[in-house]
Short mmCIF file of C-alpha atoms and ligand atoms in Angstrom, two decimals:
data_model
loop_
_atom_site.label_atom_id
_atom_site.label_comp_id
_atom_site.label_asym_id
_atom_site.label_seq_id
_atom_site.Cartn_x
_atom_site.Cartn_y
_atom_site.Cartn_z
CA UNK A 15 2.46 -51.93 -7.59
CA UNK A 16 4.45 -50.26 -4.86
CA UNK A 17 7.13 -49.17 -7.32
CA UNK A 18 4.46 -47.75 -9.58
CA UNK A 19 2.99 -45.77 -6.73
CA UNK A 20 6.38 -44.47 -5.72
CA UNK A 21 7.14 -43.11 -9.16
CA UNK A 22 3.63 -41.71 -9.28
CA UNK A 23 4.36 -39.89 -6.07
CA UNK A 24 7.52 -38.39 -7.53
CA UNK A 25 5.77 -37.26 -10.73
CA UNK A 26 2.97 -35.81 -8.75
CA UNK A 27 5.34 -33.89 -6.53
CA UNK A 28 7.01 -32.24 -9.51
CA UNK A 29 3.72 -31.57 -11.26
CA UNK A 30 2.24 -29.88 -8.20
CA UNK A 31 5.41 -27.88 -7.61
CA UNK A 32 5.33 -26.65 -11.18
CA UNK A 33 1.63 -25.79 -11.05
CA UNK A 34 2.09 -23.96 -7.79
CA UNK A 35 4.99 -21.85 -9.04
CA UNK A 36 3.42 -21.08 -12.41
CA UNK A 37 0.06 -20.36 -10.76
CA UNK A 38 1.61 -17.94 -8.30
CA UNK A 39 3.49 -16.23 -11.13
CA UNK A 40 0.20 -15.87 -13.00
CA UNK A 41 -1.46 -14.45 -9.90
CA UNK A 42 1.00 -11.85 -8.66
CA UNK A 43 -0.28 -8.43 -9.79
CA UNK A 44 3.18 -6.90 -9.32
CA UNK A 45 4.62 -9.20 -12.00
CA UNK A 46 2.08 -8.42 -14.72
CA UNK A 47 4.30 -5.96 -16.59
CA UNK A 48 7.50 -7.93 -16.16
CA UNK A 49 5.95 -11.25 -17.23
CA UNK A 50 3.67 -9.89 -19.93
CA UNK A 51 5.72 -11.32 -22.85
CA UNK A 52 5.41 -14.86 -21.48
CA UNK A 53 2.10 -14.64 -19.68
CA UNK A 54 0.01 -16.42 -22.31
CA UNK A 55 2.63 -19.15 -22.78
CA UNK A 56 2.87 -19.62 -19.05
CA UNK A 57 -0.91 -19.88 -18.79
CA UNK A 58 -1.04 -22.47 -21.58
CA UNK A 59 1.75 -24.44 -19.92
CA UNK A 60 -0.07 -24.23 -16.58
CA UNK A 61 -3.24 -25.57 -18.18
CA UNK A 62 -1.32 -28.25 -20.11
CA UNK A 63 0.50 -29.52 -17.06
CA UNK A 64 -2.76 -29.16 -15.11
CA UNK A 65 -4.53 -31.48 -17.53
CA UNK A 66 -1.56 -33.88 -17.34
CA UNK A 67 -2.01 -33.94 -13.56
CA UNK A 68 -5.66 -34.81 -14.00
CA UNK A 69 -4.68 -37.71 -16.26
CA UNK A 70 -2.15 -38.92 -13.67
CA UNK A 71 -4.90 -38.74 -11.07
CA UNK A 72 -7.25 -40.79 -13.24
CA UNK A 73 -4.52 -43.39 -13.89
CA UNK A 74 -4.05 -43.70 -10.15
CA UNK A 75 -7.71 -44.26 -9.34
CA UNK A 76 -7.60 -48.08 -9.80
CA UNK A 77 -4.92 -48.29 -7.06
CA UNK A 78 -6.66 -45.95 -4.69
CA UNK A 79 -8.37 -48.61 -2.57
CA UNK A 80 -5.24 -50.72 -2.16
CA UNK A 81 -3.10 -47.70 -1.44
CA UNK A 82 -5.51 -46.53 1.23
CA UNK A 83 -5.61 -49.98 2.86
CA UNK A 84 -1.84 -50.22 2.85
CA UNK A 85 -1.65 -47.05 4.91
CA UNK A 86 -2.48 -48.32 8.34
CA UNK A 87 -1.66 -45.27 10.43
CA UNK A 88 -4.42 -42.73 10.75
CA UNK A 89 -1.94 -39.90 10.18
CA UNK A 90 -0.86 -41.34 6.86
CA UNK A 91 -4.45 -41.88 5.81
CA UNK A 92 -5.29 -38.28 6.64
CA UNK A 93 -2.29 -37.16 4.60
CA UNK A 94 -3.42 -39.20 1.64
CA UNK A 95 -6.99 -37.93 1.81
CA UNK A 96 -5.78 -34.36 2.20
CA UNK A 97 -3.49 -34.33 -0.79
CA UNK A 98 -6.08 -36.11 -2.94
CA UNK A 99 -8.79 -33.60 -2.04
CA UNK A 100 -6.43 -30.74 -2.84
CA UNK A 101 -5.69 -32.20 -6.25
CA UNK A 102 -9.36 -32.84 -6.95
CA UNK A 103 -10.30 -29.26 -6.00
CA UNK A 104 -7.45 -27.78 -8.05
CA UNK A 105 -8.42 -29.96 -11.01
CA UNK A 106 -12.13 -29.18 -11.04
CA UNK A 107 -11.67 -25.45 -10.40
CA UNK A 108 -8.84 -25.34 -12.95
CA UNK A 109 -11.06 -26.92 -15.60
CA UNK A 110 -13.82 -24.40 -14.85
CA UNK A 111 -11.30 -21.54 -15.21
CA UNK A 112 -10.01 -23.02 -18.45
CA UNK A 113 -13.49 -23.19 -19.95
CA UNK A 114 -14.88 -20.08 -18.30
CA UNK A 115 -16.81 -18.97 -21.36
CA UNK A 116 -18.90 -22.16 -21.18
CA UNK A 117 -19.94 -22.00 -17.53
CA UNK A 118 -21.80 -19.60 -15.29
CA UNK A 119 -20.22 -16.55 -13.73
CA UNK A 120 -20.83 -17.94 -10.25
CA UNK A 121 -19.00 -21.15 -11.10
CA UNK A 122 -16.00 -19.14 -12.30
CA UNK A 123 -15.97 -16.88 -9.24
CA UNK A 124 -16.20 -19.81 -6.83
CA UNK A 125 -13.55 -21.75 -8.76
CA UNK A 126 -11.05 -18.89 -8.75
CA UNK A 127 -11.58 -18.46 -5.02
CA UNK A 128 -11.00 -22.17 -4.32
CA UNK A 129 -8.08 -22.37 -6.77
CA UNK A 130 -6.37 -19.51 -4.90
CA UNK A 131 -7.35 -20.53 -1.38
CA UNK A 132 -6.04 -24.06 -1.76
CA UNK A 133 -2.87 -22.79 -3.36
CA UNK A 134 -2.09 -20.56 -0.41
CA UNK A 135 -3.03 -23.22 2.13
CA UNK A 136 -1.17 -25.86 0.15
CA UNK A 137 2.02 -23.83 -0.23
CA UNK A 138 3.29 -24.14 3.38
CA UNK A 139 2.13 -27.76 3.59
CA UNK A 140 4.04 -28.72 0.47
CA UNK A 141 7.10 -26.74 1.53
CA UNK A 142 7.05 -28.56 4.88
CA UNK A 143 6.50 -31.89 3.18
CA UNK A 144 9.38 -31.49 0.73
CA UNK A 145 11.78 -30.13 3.34
CA UNK A 146 11.12 -32.94 5.81
CA UNK A 147 11.73 -35.45 3.04
CA UNK A 148 15.12 -34.06 2.13
CA UNK A 149 17.82 -36.68 2.82
CA UNK A 150 19.71 -34.35 5.06
CA UNK A 151 16.73 -33.71 7.31
CA UNK A 152 15.89 -37.41 7.41
CA UNK A 153 19.39 -38.17 8.63
CA UNK A 154 19.15 -35.72 11.49
CA UNK A 155 16.14 -37.53 12.75
CA UNK A 156 16.37 -40.13 15.46
CA UNK A 157 15.22 -43.54 14.22
CA UNK A 158 11.70 -44.46 15.14
CA UNK A 159 11.82 -46.33 18.43
CA UNK A 160 9.61 -49.36 18.40
CA UNK A 161 9.21 -51.40 21.52
CA UNK A 162 7.06 -54.29 22.60
CA UNK A 163 4.65 -54.29 25.49
CA UNK A 164 4.55 -56.89 28.31
CA UNK A 165 2.16 -59.10 26.40
CA UNK A 166 4.41 -59.18 23.35
CA UNK A 167 2.05 -57.05 21.28
CA UNK A 168 3.74 -54.13 19.63
CA UNK A 169 3.04 -51.00 21.56
CA UNK A 170 3.40 -47.67 19.88
CA UNK A 171 5.19 -45.39 22.26
CA UNK A 172 5.55 -41.74 21.64
CA UNK A 173 8.60 -41.74 19.43
CA UNK A 174 10.92 -38.77 19.34
CA UNK A 175 9.49 -37.94 15.95
CA UNK A 176 5.92 -38.19 17.17
CA UNK A 177 6.78 -35.99 20.11
CA UNK A 178 8.32 -33.33 17.88
CA UNK A 179 5.29 -33.47 15.63
CA UNK A 180 2.97 -33.08 18.60
CA UNK A 181 4.88 -30.10 19.91
CA UNK A 182 5.04 -28.59 16.44
CA UNK A 183 1.32 -29.13 15.97
CA UNK A 184 0.44 -27.51 19.28
CA UNK A 185 2.80 -24.61 18.61
CA UNK A 186 1.22 -24.16 15.22
CA UNK A 187 -2.30 -24.02 16.55
CA UNK A 188 -1.43 -21.74 19.46
CA UNK A 189 1.23 -19.41 18.11
CA UNK A 190 1.54 -19.68 14.38
CA UNK A 191 -2.10 -20.40 13.51
CA UNK A 192 -3.39 -16.84 13.87
CA UNK A 193 -0.40 -15.35 12.09
CA UNK A 194 -0.77 -18.01 9.42
CA UNK A 195 -4.28 -16.82 8.70
CA UNK A 196 -3.12 -13.24 8.75
CA UNK A 197 -0.44 -14.21 6.26
CA UNK A 198 -3.01 -16.11 4.19
CA UNK A 199 -5.24 -13.04 4.08
CA UNK A 200 -2.30 -10.90 3.13
CA UNK A 201 -1.01 -13.07 0.31
CA UNK A 202 -4.52 -13.50 -1.04
CA UNK A 203 -4.81 -9.73 -1.13
CA UNK A 204 -4.45 -8.55 -4.68
CA UNK A 205 -4.33 -4.83 -4.06
CA UNK A 206 -8.03 -4.26 -4.50
CA UNK A 207 -9.53 -2.89 -1.34
CA UNK A 208 -12.64 -0.96 -0.49
CA UNK A 209 -13.26 2.02 -2.75
CA UNK A 210 -12.77 4.30 0.24
CA UNK A 211 -9.23 3.15 1.01
CA UNK A 212 -8.27 3.22 -2.66
CA UNK A 213 -9.55 6.79 -2.85
CA UNK A 214 -7.45 7.65 0.20
CA UNK A 215 -4.41 6.54 -1.84
CA UNK A 216 -5.39 8.49 -4.93
CA UNK A 217 -2.29 9.91 -6.60
CA UNK A 218 -4.26 12.23 -8.85
CA UNK A 219 -5.05 15.82 -7.99
CA UNK A 220 -7.74 17.04 -10.32
CA UNK A 221 -9.77 20.13 -9.58
CA UNK A 222 -12.55 20.88 -9.54
CA UNK A 223 -13.94 17.44 -8.65
CA UNK A 224 -16.90 16.45 -10.80
CA UNK A 225 -20.31 16.84 -9.17
CA UNK A 226 -22.04 13.46 -9.26
CA UNK A 227 -25.50 13.16 -10.79
CA UNK A 228 -28.31 12.15 -8.42
CA UNK A 229 -28.40 8.64 -9.93
CA UNK A 230 -24.74 8.25 -9.06
CA UNK A 231 -24.76 9.47 -5.50
CA UNK A 232 -25.98 7.42 -3.76
CA UNK A 233 -25.06 4.88 -6.45
CA UNK A 234 -28.03 3.57 -8.40
CA UNK A 235 -26.58 0.04 -8.28
CA UNK A 236 -26.35 0.14 -4.49
CA UNK A 237 -22.54 0.02 -4.45
CA UNK A 238 -20.43 -2.47 -6.35
CA UNK A 239 -20.33 -6.08 -5.35
CA UNK A 240 -16.96 -7.83 -5.44
CA UNK A 241 -13.36 -6.78 -5.44
CA UNK A 242 -11.19 -5.17 -8.08
CA UNK A 243 -7.63 -6.36 -8.46
CA UNK A 244 -5.37 -3.46 -9.24
CA UNK A 245 -3.73 -4.36 -12.53
CA UNK A 246 -1.10 -2.37 -14.34
CA UNK A 247 1.79 -3.15 -16.64
CA UNK A 248 3.57 0.12 -15.79
CA UNK A 249 4.03 2.38 -12.81
CA UNK A 250 0.71 3.92 -11.88
CA UNK A 251 0.74 7.39 -13.45
CA UNK A 252 -0.06 10.54 -11.53
CA UNK A 253 -2.22 13.28 -13.00
CA UNK A 254 -2.90 16.92 -12.20
CA UNK A 255 -4.72 19.58 -14.20
CA UNK A 256 -1.36 20.51 -15.71
CA UNK A 257 -0.30 17.17 -17.18
CA UNK A 258 -3.73 15.83 -18.04
CA UNK A 259 -5.64 16.37 -21.27
CA UNK A 260 -8.09 14.37 -23.32
CA UNK A 261 -7.95 14.18 -27.10
CA UNK A 262 -10.17 12.70 -29.80
CA UNK A 263 -8.48 12.83 -33.18
CA UNK A 264 -7.45 10.85 -36.23
CA UNK A 265 -9.96 10.37 -39.05
CA UNK A 266 -12.48 12.88 -37.77
CA UNK A 267 -13.85 16.20 -39.04
CA UNK A 268 -13.26 18.18 -35.85
CA UNK A 269 -10.50 16.85 -33.58
CA UNK A 270 -10.82 18.07 -29.99
CA UNK A 271 -8.59 18.34 -26.94
CA UNK A 272 -10.07 19.04 -23.53
CA UNK A 273 -8.45 20.34 -20.39
CA UNK A 274 -9.95 19.09 -17.14
CA UNK A 275 -12.05 22.24 -16.51
CA UNK A 276 -13.91 21.74 -19.79
CA UNK A 277 -13.97 17.97 -19.56
CA UNK A 278 -15.92 17.97 -16.26
CA UNK A 279 -18.54 20.20 -17.90
CA UNK A 280 -19.41 17.56 -20.52
CA UNK A 281 -22.85 16.01 -20.14
CA UNK A 282 -22.59 12.68 -18.35
CA UNK A 283 -24.85 9.69 -17.95
CA UNK A 284 -25.13 7.00 -15.28
CA UNK A 285 -25.13 3.27 -15.93
CA UNK A 286 -24.79 0.18 -13.80
CA UNK A 287 -22.60 -2.51 -15.30
CA UNK A 288 -20.54 -5.57 -14.48
CA UNK A 289 -16.78 -5.86 -14.86
CA UNK A 290 -15.13 -9.13 -15.88
CA UNK A 291 -11.43 -9.91 -16.02
CA UNK A 292 -10.43 -12.79 -18.26
CA UNK A 293 -8.46 -14.40 -15.40
CA UNK A 294 -11.77 -15.15 -13.70
CA UNK A 295 -12.66 -12.38 -11.26
CA UNK A 296 -15.70 -10.18 -11.66
CA UNK A 297 -17.15 -7.13 -9.97
CA UNK A 298 -20.88 -6.73 -10.27
CA UNK A 299 -23.13 -3.69 -10.35
CA UNK A 300 -20.62 -0.88 -10.59
CA UNK A 301 -22.41 2.46 -10.96
CA UNK A 302 -20.40 4.31 -13.59
CA UNK A 303 -20.94 7.92 -14.54
CA UNK A 304 -19.35 9.26 -17.68
CA UNK A 305 -19.72 10.17 -21.32
CA UNK A 306 -20.96 7.45 -23.68
CA UNK A 307 -18.23 6.91 -26.27
CA UNK A 308 -20.94 7.29 -28.91
CA UNK A 309 -21.41 10.94 -27.93
CA UNK A 310 -17.74 11.70 -28.51
CA UNK A 311 -17.89 10.02 -31.91
CA UNK A 312 -20.95 12.09 -32.87
CA UNK A 313 -19.32 15.28 -31.64
CA UNK A 314 -16.11 14.94 -33.65
CA UNK A 315 -17.72 13.65 -36.84
CA UNK A 316 -16.20 10.31 -37.80
CA UNK A 317 -14.94 10.28 -41.41
CA UNK A 318 -16.34 7.51 -43.59
CA UNK A 319 -12.83 6.14 -44.14
CA UNK A 320 -12.44 5.42 -40.39
CA UNK A 321 -13.01 1.81 -39.37
CA UNK A 322 -11.53 1.36 -35.90
CA UNK A 323 -11.22 3.28 -32.67
CA UNK A 324 -7.90 3.15 -30.86
CA UNK A 325 -7.52 3.98 -27.17
CA UNK A 326 -4.35 5.29 -25.55
CA UNK A 327 -3.50 5.13 -21.87
CA UNK A 328 -1.69 8.00 -20.19
CA UNK A 329 0.82 5.40 -18.93
CA UNK A 330 2.36 5.73 -22.40
CA UNK A 331 2.32 1.98 -23.01
CA UNK A 332 -1.14 0.44 -22.88
CA UNK A 333 -3.49 0.65 -25.84
CA UNK A 334 -6.49 -1.22 -27.17
CA UNK A 335 -9.02 -0.86 -29.96
CA UNK A 336 -12.60 -1.56 -30.99
CA UNK A 337 -14.29 -1.72 -34.36
CA UNK A 338 -16.59 1.24 -35.01
CA UNK A 339 -19.65 -0.97 -34.56
CA UNK A 340 -18.39 -2.17 -31.20
CA UNK A 341 -17.44 1.37 -30.18
CA UNK A 342 -21.01 2.53 -30.88
CA UNK A 343 -22.60 0.08 -28.43
CA UNK A 344 -24.76 1.99 -25.93
CA UNK A 345 -22.89 0.92 -22.83
CA UNK A 346 -19.35 1.70 -23.95
CA UNK A 347 -18.42 4.60 -21.71
CA UNK A 348 -15.64 7.05 -21.04
CA UNK A 349 -16.11 6.80 -17.29
CA UNK A 350 -15.25 9.52 -14.79
CA UNK A 351 -16.98 8.37 -11.62
CA UNK A 352 -17.60 4.99 -10.04
CA UNK A 353 -20.18 4.65 -7.26
CA UNK A 354 -20.41 8.43 -7.11
CA UNK A 355 -16.68 9.07 -6.62
CA UNK A 356 -14.07 10.33 -9.05
CA UNK A 357 -12.27 7.18 -10.22
CA UNK A 358 -9.05 6.95 -8.17
CA UNK A 359 -5.67 6.41 -9.84
CA UNK A 360 -5.43 2.71 -8.88
CA UNK A 361 -8.66 2.02 -10.76
CA UNK A 362 -7.63 3.98 -13.86
CA UNK A 363 -8.83 7.48 -13.00
CA UNK A 364 -9.41 10.26 -13.56
CA UNK A 365 -10.89 8.75 -16.74
CA UNK A 366 -11.04 5.16 -17.96
CA UNK A 367 -12.81 3.25 -20.67
CA UNK A 368 -15.58 0.78 -19.83
CA UNK A 369 -16.69 -1.95 -22.25
CA UNK A 370 -19.06 -4.01 -20.10
CA UNK A 371 -19.76 -6.71 -22.68
CA UNK A 372 -16.07 -7.48 -23.16
CA UNK A 373 -13.28 -8.63 -20.88
CA UNK A 374 -11.72 -5.82 -18.94
CA UNK A 375 -8.41 -5.82 -20.81
CA UNK A 376 -10.42 -3.59 -23.17
CA UNK A 377 -11.14 -1.21 -20.27
CA UNK A 378 -8.10 1.04 -20.81
CA UNK A 379 -7.07 2.79 -17.61
CA UNK A 380 -5.86 6.42 -17.52
CA UNK A 381 -7.51 7.03 -20.88
CA UNK A 382 -6.13 10.22 -22.48
CA UNK A 383 -6.60 9.80 -26.21
CA UNK A 384 -9.02 8.27 -28.69
CA UNK A 385 -7.91 7.99 -32.30
CA UNK A 386 -10.02 7.04 -35.31
CA UNK A 387 -8.02 4.81 -37.66
CA UNK A 388 -8.64 2.70 -40.77
CA UNK A 389 -6.48 -0.37 -40.07
CA UNK A 390 -6.93 -2.86 -37.22
CA UNK A 391 -4.81 -2.18 -34.16
CA UNK A 392 -3.67 -4.95 -31.84
CA UNK A 393 -3.81 -3.81 -28.23
CA UNK A 394 -1.15 -4.35 -25.56
CA UNK A 395 -2.42 -7.79 -24.55
CA UNK A 396 -3.43 -8.93 -28.04
CA UNK A 397 0.18 -8.38 -29.16
CA UNK A 398 1.14 -10.70 -26.30
CA UNK A 399 -1.29 -13.43 -27.26
CA UNK A 400 -4.67 -12.48 -25.81
CA UNK A 401 -7.72 -13.23 -27.90
CA UNK A 402 -9.02 -10.46 -30.17
CA UNK A 403 -12.44 -11.85 -29.34
CA UNK A 404 -12.93 -10.36 -25.90
CA UNK A 405 -16.69 -10.95 -25.63
CA UNK A 406 -17.72 -12.17 -22.21
CA UNK A 407 -19.85 -15.34 -22.26
CA UNK A 408 -22.96 -14.76 -24.36
C1 HEM B 8 -1.44 -28.13 -8.07
C2 HEM B 8 -2.44 -27.69 -8.78
C3 HEM B 8 -2.65 -26.25 -9.16
C4 HEM B 8 -2.22 -25.12 -8.53
C5 HEM B 8 -1.41 -25.02 -7.26
C6 HEM B 8 -2.68 -24.00 -9.31
C7 HEM B 8 -2.48 -22.65 -8.99
C8 HEM B 8 -2.97 -21.59 -9.70
C9 HEM B 8 -2.89 -20.22 -9.30
C10 HEM B 8 -2.28 -19.70 -8.00
C11 HEM B 8 -3.48 -19.46 -10.25
C12 HEM B 8 -3.64 -17.96 -10.25
C13 HEM B 8 -5.06 -17.65 -9.96
C14 HEM B 8 -5.34 -16.18 -9.87
O1 HEM B 8 -4.95 -15.41 -10.77
O2 HEM B 8 -5.97 -15.79 -8.87
C15 HEM B 8 -3.92 -20.37 -11.26
C16 HEM B 8 -4.59 -19.98 -12.40
C17 HEM B 8 -5.15 -20.83 -13.31
N1 HEM B 8 -5.11 -22.20 -13.26
FE1 HEM B 8 -4.21 -23.32 -11.86
N2 HEM B 8 -3.37 -24.45 -10.40
C18 HEM B 8 -3.38 -25.82 -10.33
C19 HEM B 8 -3.98 -26.69 -11.22
C20 HEM B 8 -4.66 -26.30 -12.34
C21 HEM B 8 -5.31 -27.19 -13.25
C22 HEM B 8 -5.38 -28.71 -13.06
C23 HEM B 8 -5.85 -26.43 -14.24
C24 HEM B 8 -6.64 -26.81 -15.47
C25 HEM B 8 -6.78 -27.96 -15.97
C26 HEM B 8 -5.56 -25.05 -13.95
C27 HEM B 8 -5.96 -23.98 -14.69
C28 HEM B 8 -5.78 -22.66 -14.37
C29 HEM B 8 -6.28 -21.54 -15.14
C30 HEM B 8 -7.08 -21.61 -16.42
C31 HEM B 8 -5.88 -20.39 -14.47
C32 HEM B 8 -6.17 -18.94 -14.89
C33 HEM B 8 -4.92 -18.35 -15.47
C34 HEM B 8 -5.07 -16.90 -15.85
O3 HEM B 8 -5.92 -16.60 -16.69
O4 HEM B 8 -4.36 -16.09 -15.29
N3 HEM B 8 -4.83 -25.01 -12.78
N4 HEM B 8 -3.61 -21.66 -10.91
N1 MTE B 9 -3.47 1.22 -18.76
C1 MTE B 9 -3.86 -0.02 -18.42
N2 MTE B 9 -5.16 -0.34 -18.52
C2 MTE B 9 -5.59 -1.57 -18.16
C3 MTE B 9 -4.68 -2.57 -17.71
C4 MTE B 9 -3.32 -2.20 -17.61
O1 MTE B 9 -2.46 -3.01 -17.20
N3 MTE B 9 -2.94 -0.91 -17.96
N4 MTE B 9 -5.14 -3.84 -17.38
C5 MTE B 9 -6.43 -4.24 -17.93
C6 MTE B 9 -6.96 -5.45 -17.31
S1 MTE B 9 -6.35 -6.95 -17.84
C7 MTE B 9 -7.96 -5.40 -16.37
S2 MTE B 9 -8.67 -6.80 -15.75
C8 MTE B 9 -8.47 -4.11 -15.86
C9 MTE B 9 -8.29 -4.06 -14.36
O2 MTE B 9 -8.84 -2.89 -13.85
P1 MTE B 9 -8.58 -2.47 -12.35
O3 MTE B 9 -7.09 -2.37 -12.16
O4 MTE B 9 -9.29 -1.16 -12.18
O5 MTE B 9 -9.17 -3.55 -11.49
O6 MTE B 9 -7.79 -2.99 -16.43
C10 MTE B 9 -7.45 -3.11 -17.81
N5 MTE B 9 -6.91 -1.87 -18.27
MO1 MO B 10 -7.87 -8.57 -17.04
#
């Protein structure tokens, strides 16, 4: 049995290392563009290996009691319980993320939070664990000194190793602890901050600024609830009145191109909607102000031969598309303001698409052109393996 457990430990170590690395690669917003060709494969591999780790865990369950009993020292027992709880939390939250369409939004939000939190807490622990088990480090260590007390019973003196661990532990709590949590906060930061600070970093310079409607300022939805992650597969573009324009063309009767001055004069509407990324995070109750896509389609006169609507980002790379029926849904909006403020560049401003009932990879940032076409168009992420069916849970 001992041999079995040992090999189990080795497998587990590799599995967790792989899941941690692939998970962090999937998380890092700065790698989205670079990794986009392999993102879906990496995700499937992460899930596949994740499910394998769950199977390994289930196979191990029958030995759990014996294993626990064989670990007499409290420290070792705590270690065992810790690693098992980590694996259980990763497994359950990972399964929820895998089947997110089948579970509630709250379950997904909580799972993503736990999945991330335990990854970032687990990372230094596992690094420490694997480094201290390297042969070289083991050799440097003084052998455990065991001595016997007067009465012949083994007494456990403070070994050199125990002493080092105690000092390290104290140092951690006193000196490194606070900076560890600072670090933890920092690595868990995905770029999305409060709207105010994102606005302070706005690269765009559009004038005049749009005047928000009363329903937008103060925001009808009371201010959005949650946190956006700033996602982009390119550099974040920078717009001014001179390099920005907005075009609706293709299979239409009257193609139009707006400059900013005319664009801000278009009649806008306010709506409160939720925002869901397919990787599991959501932002609720965003008060968007903009022009319903429907209005643009009416204005330009869609030809009967047109079947799809293609959206172009001003980053020159990102596109997506909707069928005409989807494009005519009431809440599909060419948004200009969020929570009463001009959408800042990080969040896709000055103008972005909003498709509340679909995953946000449809919500093209830096929207500059809408084209009516007659053949299906696969968007940036669909080409790289994302589902054409982007409906958020029904
Ligand atoms: C050692 C165990 C694991 C670690 C360290 C780990 C780590 C991660 C990390 C850091 C992310 C990125 C989350 C984010 O974008 O905020 C992630 C995503 C994910 N993980 Fe895991 N994970 C583990 C196990 C599992 C398991 C067991 C499953 C499923 C059976 C799973 C399924 C997923 C899914 C579905 C995603 C979302 C991927 C995406 O859409 O970007 N994970 N994981
Ligand atoms: N131009 C462009 N639009 C984009 C993306 C992108 O990378 N480039 N990412 C999409 C994805 S996957 C999501 S979840 C949302 C993220 O919006 P945010 O960066 O405002 O949070 O933008 C969508 N629109
Ligand atoms: Mo997304």
